């Protein structure tokens, strides 16, 4: 029997759930009215009123946990979670559409991107409202419109410059959707005077309009769940799924969701997370970039946890390889798929040598994942789908590897917490600054993923860059040449990298760029004493200030 930690959750209705107004503080565009119907908004409001208070409570618990980590506490496997961790149980079987996920492509909910990704030859397309999407009101709502059209196969696009026409192929990838994380709010929509949870808004609007349509077309409402830090947060999603399905007359388990393990804390609760979602689980994914960011963030006060250059923190490092192997072992023991992470490399135009190097690095990364036992992997560009597919076709001859139970794998807390060694260089510091400024600038213009220096950067990779600069400053890290990373050095490099960006942009484009604003925000983030939990929180405030 389940132990006490998995007793029935709190009542689904907040004890003080008010009856009030739904207010939208944003301009409408053609097509939005089809989505923002009274019934759909009532559904979203119901989710917020029932579950929003629990989200806020769990965010408070995150703050309390961080205080303990700051005081020196280290994560550990919880021996009290007896049933979830030690007994034999499995998640519900996977639907046919999700049994073969060997290649998944991800990207924002932009119209052309959706068409290209669905046509890419990947088994799955994860449409992203989170790390690769700057959440302007237009981006969020256009994304909902685009997904609605894609599901109904009415989506088309004509490139305004080339005139090229885009439409769906007969065979397309299975669609999964990633709503925003628990920490974010959608400030354009107020429920009873309070901003709605961005996760509940994204999920609720998409599910209400598309769940039945997906089922009639042989698919289903499939999701990726980001930024979860433990079993209680997974349980909240499970309760939301149960209620949402009940509201729309669907049986429990219709929804399937893959949880991204992108927090060091979640790595210690993989069994518990799968257990909480076992009726709805579509496995786990190694969200490696946010995981590295989480490692820096959670151990920010520990001078012994200072990491090397971002470029040196690769999946062959012991702590990341352990995390990958533990995810596979945990998932397969529970009958769930374990999906590998994103290789940030993209094709390099006009440089065959660099392009060959990028493809070789992607191939090596995917071979490592397949040999570790992963059932699929992520790519960021359609041109990399054949590379990943070839690797998994060669090393995984069945639709998945769930049958490989990995009994011989042993991963300890010490393995997960091992600090990687490597260089700390001025070049690495400069790269962090350049990426931080370049990404924030694009984000402020409404672009949530952007190619920079032959890598695809999104919020997760940019978080590593700014967090690492903060960490090196906080602990006075010493570069390999002996210099200490201090305020003066970082300030000088920010000025120089801002000038470099202005030089790259050129005088004409500079008038429309936001590099100076991005450099100011980056400086605030790395110089302030208190670590900002997510760069997208202050950046979102700036979007709101500009009416975006």
Short mmCIF file of N, CA, C and O in Angstrom, two decimals, residues 318-374:
data_model
loop_
_atom_site.label_atom_id
_atom_site.label_comp_id
_atom_site.label_asym_id
_atom_site.label_seq_id
_atom_site.Cartn_x
_atom_site.Cartn_y
_atom_site.Cartn_z
N UNK A 318 30.80 13.31 -15.09
CA UNK A 318 30.26 12.24 -14.25
C UNK A 318 28.88 12.57 -13.70
O UNK A 318 27.99 11.71 -13.70
N UNK A 319 28.66 13.80 -13.25
CA UNK A 319 27.37 14.10 -12.62
C UNK A 319 26.24 14.11 -13.63
O UNK A 319 25.10 13.74 -13.30
N UNK A 320 26.52 14.48 -14.87
CA UNK A 320 25.49 14.47 -15.90
C UNK A 320 25.27 13.06 -16.45
O UNK A 320 24.12 12.67 -16.73
N UNK A 321 26.33 12.29 -16.60
CA UNK A 321 26.17 10.92 -17.05
C UNK A 321 25.39 10.10 -16.02
O UNK A 321 24.54 9.27 -16.37
N UNK A 322 25.63 10.36 -14.74
CA UNK A 322 24.90 9.66 -13.69
C UNK A 322 23.41 10.01 -13.74
O UNK A 322 22.55 9.14 -13.58
N UNK A 323 23.13 11.26 -13.96
CA UNK A 323 21.74 11.73 -14.06
C UNK A 323 21.03 11.07 -15.25
O UNK A 323 19.88 10.61 -15.13
N UNK A 324 21.72 10.95 -16.37
CA UNK A 324 21.14 10.30 -17.55
C UNK A 324 20.86 8.82 -17.27
O UNK A 324 19.77 8.31 -17.56
N UNK A 325 21.82 8.12 -16.68
CA UNK A 325 21.65 6.70 -16.43
C UNK A 325 20.58 6.42 -15.38
O UNK A 325 19.84 5.45 -15.48
N UNK A 326 20.50 7.31 -14.37
CA UNK A 326 19.46 7.12 -13.35
C UNK A 326 18.08 7.34 -13.94
O UNK A 326 17.13 6.61 -13.59
N UNK A 327 17.93 8.30 -14.83
CA UNK A 327 16.63 8.54 -15.47
C UNK A 327 16.20 7.30 -16.27
O UNK A 327 15.03 6.89 -16.20
N UNK A 328 17.13 6.73 -17.01
CA UNK A 328 16.80 5.53 -17.80
C UNK A 328 16.41 4.38 -16.89
O UNK A 328 15.38 3.72 -17.09
N UNK A 329 17.22 4.12 -15.87
CA UNK A 329 16.93 3.00 -14.97
C UNK A 329 15.57 3.18 -14.30
O UNK A 329 14.77 2.24 -14.23
N UNK A 330 15.31 4.39 -13.80
CA UNK A 330 14.06 4.65 -13.09
C UNK A 330 12.87 4.48 -14.01
O UNK A 330 11.88 3.81 -13.68
N UNK A 331 12.94 5.08 -15.19
CA UNK A 331 11.82 4.99 -16.13
C UNK A 331 11.55 3.55 -16.55
O UNK A 331 10.41 3.09 -16.55
N UNK A 332 12.58 2.83 -16.92
CA UNK A 332 12.39 1.48 -17.45
C UNK A 332 11.87 0.52 -16.38
O UNK A 332 11.07 -0.37 -16.68
N UNK A 333 12.31 0.73 -15.16
CA UNK A 333 11.76 -0.08 -14.07
C UNK A 333 10.26 0.13 -13.94
O UNK A 333 9.52 -0.80 -13.58
N UNK A 334 9.79 1.33 -14.27
CA UNK A 334 8.38 1.67 -14.11
C UNK A 334 7.59 1.59 -15.42
O UNK A 334 6.45 2.03 -15.49
N UNK A 335 8.20 1.04 -16.47
CA UNK A 335 7.51 0.89 -17.73
C UNK A 335 7.30 2.18 -18.49
O UNK A 335 6.38 2.28 -19.32
N UNK A 336 8.15 3.16 -18.24
CA UNK A 336 8.00 4.49 -18.85
C UNK A 336 9.19 4.80 -19.76
O UNK A 336 10.29 4.32 -19.53
N UNK A 337 8.98 5.64 -20.77
CA UNK A 337 10.10 6.04 -21.64
C UNK A 337 10.99 7.08 -20.97
O UNK A 337 10.52 7.90 -20.18
N UNK A 338 12.27 7.04 -21.30
CA UNK A 338 13.25 8.02 -20.84
C UNK A 338 13.82 8.71 -22.07
O UNK A 338 14.52 8.09 -22.87
N UNK A 339 13.49 9.97 -22.24
CA UNK A 339 13.89 10.72 -23.43
C UNK A 339 15.14 11.53 -23.12
O UNK A 339 15.25 12.17 -22.07
N UNK A 340 16.09 11.50 -24.04
CA UNK A 340 17.33 12.24 -23.87
C UNK A 340 17.16 13.73 -24.10
O UNK A 340 16.07 14.22 -24.41
N UNK A 341 18.24 14.46 -23.96
CA UNK A 341 18.18 15.92 -23.98
C UNK A 341 18.56 16.54 -25.31
O UNK A 341 18.77 15.86 -26.32
N UNK A 342 18.66 17.85 -25.26
CA UNK A 342 18.90 18.65 -26.45
C UNK A 342 20.38 18.86 -26.71
O UNK A 342 21.12 19.29 -25.82
N UNK A 343 20.80 18.56 -27.92
CA UNK A 343 22.10 19.02 -28.39
C UNK A 343 21.90 20.40 -29.01
O UNK A 343 21.08 20.56 -29.91
N UNK A 344 22.59 21.39 -28.49
CA UNK A 344 22.33 22.77 -28.91
C UNK A 344 22.95 23.11 -30.26
O UNK A 344 22.73 24.21 -30.77
N UNK A 345 23.74 22.20 -30.84
CA UNK A 345 24.39 22.49 -32.11
C UNK A 345 23.36 22.59 -33.24
O UNK A 345 22.33 21.89 -33.24
N UNK A 346 23.64 23.46 -34.18
CA UNK A 346 22.80 23.65 -35.36
C UNK A 346 23.69 23.67 -36.59
O UNK A 346 24.91 23.85 -36.48
N UNK A 347 23.11 23.48 -37.78
CA UNK A 347 23.93 23.55 -38.99
C UNK A 347 24.62 24.91 -39.12
O UNK A 347 24.07 25.95 -38.74
N UNK A 348 25.84 24.88 -39.64
CA UNK A 348 26.64 26.10 -39.81
C UNK A 348 26.73 26.40 -41.30
O UNK A 348 27.37 25.66 -42.06
N UNK A 349 26.10 27.46 -41.72
CA UNK A 349 26.11 27.83 -43.13
C UNK A 349 27.47 28.40 -43.52
O UNK A 349 28.13 29.08 -42.74
N UNK A 350 27.87 28.13 -44.74
CA UNK A 350 29.06 28.72 -45.35
C UNK A 350 30.37 28.36 -44.64
O UNK A 350 31.37 29.06 -44.78
N UNK A 351 30.36 27.29 -43.85
CA UNK A 351 31.59 26.83 -43.21
C UNK A 351 31.52 25.32 -43.09
O UNK A 351 31.11 24.77 -42.05
N UNK A 352 31.90 24.60 -44.15
CA UNK A 352 31.77 23.13 -44.16
C UNK A 352 32.50 22.45 -43.01
O UNK A 352 32.02 21.46 -42.47
N UNK A 353 33.66 22.97 -42.64
CA UNK A 353 34.44 22.34 -41.56
C UNK A 353 33.69 22.47 -40.24
O UNK A 353 33.53 21.49 -39.50
N UNK A 354 33.21 23.66 -39.93
CA UNK A 354 32.45 23.87 -38.69
C UNK A 354 31.14 23.09 -38.72
O UNK A 354 30.70 22.55 -37.70
N UNK A 355 30.54 23.00 -39.89
CA UNK A 355 29.29 22.24 -40.00
C UNK A 355 29.52 20.75 -39.75
O UNK A 355 28.76 20.10 -39.03
N UNK A 356 30.59 20.21 -40.33
CA UNK A 356 30.91 18.80 -40.11
C UNK A 356 31.21 18.55 -38.64
O UNK A 356 30.82 17.51 -38.08
N UNK A 357 31.89 19.49 -37.99
CA UNK A 357 32.21 19.34 -36.58
C UNK A 357 30.93 19.34 -35.74
O UNK A 357 30.78 18.53 -34.81
N UNK A 358 29.99 20.23 -36.07
CA UNK A 358 28.73 20.29 -35.33
C UNK A 358 27.95 18.99 -35.47
O UNK A 358 27.43 18.45 -34.49
N UNK A 359 27.87 18.48 -36.70
CA UNK A 359 27.13 17.24 -36.92
C UNK A 359 27.81 16.06 -36.20
O UNK A 359 27.11 15.19 -35.67
N UNK A 360 29.12 16.05 -36.18
CA UNK A 360 29.84 14.99 -35.48
C UNK A 360 29.57 15.04 -33.98
O UNK A 360 29.42 13.99 -33.33
N UNK A 361 29.51 16.24 -33.44
CA UNK A 361 29.24 16.37 -32.00
C UNK A 361 27.82 15.94 -31.67
O UNK A 361 27.58 15.30 -30.63
N UNK A 362 26.88 16.26 -32.54
CA UNK A 362 25.50 15.82 -32.32
C UNK A 362 25.44 14.29 -32.38
O UNK A 362 24.81 13.64 -31.54
N UNK A 363 26.11 13.71 -33.37
CA UNK A 363 26.10 12.25 -33.50
C UNK A 363 26.68 11.58 -32.25
O UNK A 363 26.10 10.62 -31.71
N UNK A 364 27.80 12.08 -31.76
CA UNK A 364 28.42 11.50 -30.57
C UNK A 364 27.51 11.63 -29.36
O UNK A 364 27.39 10.70 -28.54
N UNK A 365 26.84 12.76 -29.25
CA UNK A 365 25.93 12.98 -28.13
C UNK A 365 24.77 11.99 -28.18
O UNK A 365 24.39 11.39 -27.16
N UNK A 366 24.20 11.79 -29.35
CA UNK A 366 23.06 10.89 -29.49
C UNK A 366 23.47 9.43 -29.31
O UNK A 366 22.71 8.61 -28.79
N UNK A 367 24.67 9.08 -29.75
CA UNK A 367 25.16 7.73 -29.52
C UNK A 367 25.30 7.45 -28.03
O UNK A 367 24.96 6.36 -27.55
N UNK A 368 25.79 8.44 -27.27
CA UNK A 368 25.92 8.25 -25.82
C UNK A 368 24.55 8.03 -25.20
O UNK A 368 24.38 7.14 -24.35
N UNK A 369 23.55 8.80 -25.61
CA UNK A 369 22.21 8.64 -25.06
C UNK A 369 21.61 7.28 -25.40
O UNK A 369 21.03 6.60 -24.54
N UNK A 370 21.74 6.88 -26.66
CA UNK A 370 21.18 5.59 -27.07
C UNK A 370 21.84 4.44 -26.31
O UNK A 370 21.18 3.49 -25.89
N UNK A 371 23.15 4.53 -26.12
CA UNK A 371 23.86 3.46 -25.41
C UNK A 371 23.54 3.48 -23.92
O UNK A 371 23.58 2.44 -23.25
N UNK A 372 23.21 4.64 -23.38
CA UNK A 372 22.78 4.71 -21.99
C UNK A 372 21.40 4.10 -21.80
O UNK A 372 20.99 3.84 -20.67
N UNK A 373 20.67 3.92 -22.91
CA UNK A 373 19.36 3.30 -22.83
C UNK A 373 18.19 4.22 -23.07
O UNK A 373 17.03 3.80 -22.91
N UNK A 374 18.45 5.46 -23.44
CA UNK A 374 17.34 6.38 -23.70
C UNK A 374 16.48 5.88 -24.86
O UNK A 374 16.97 5.21 -25.78
#
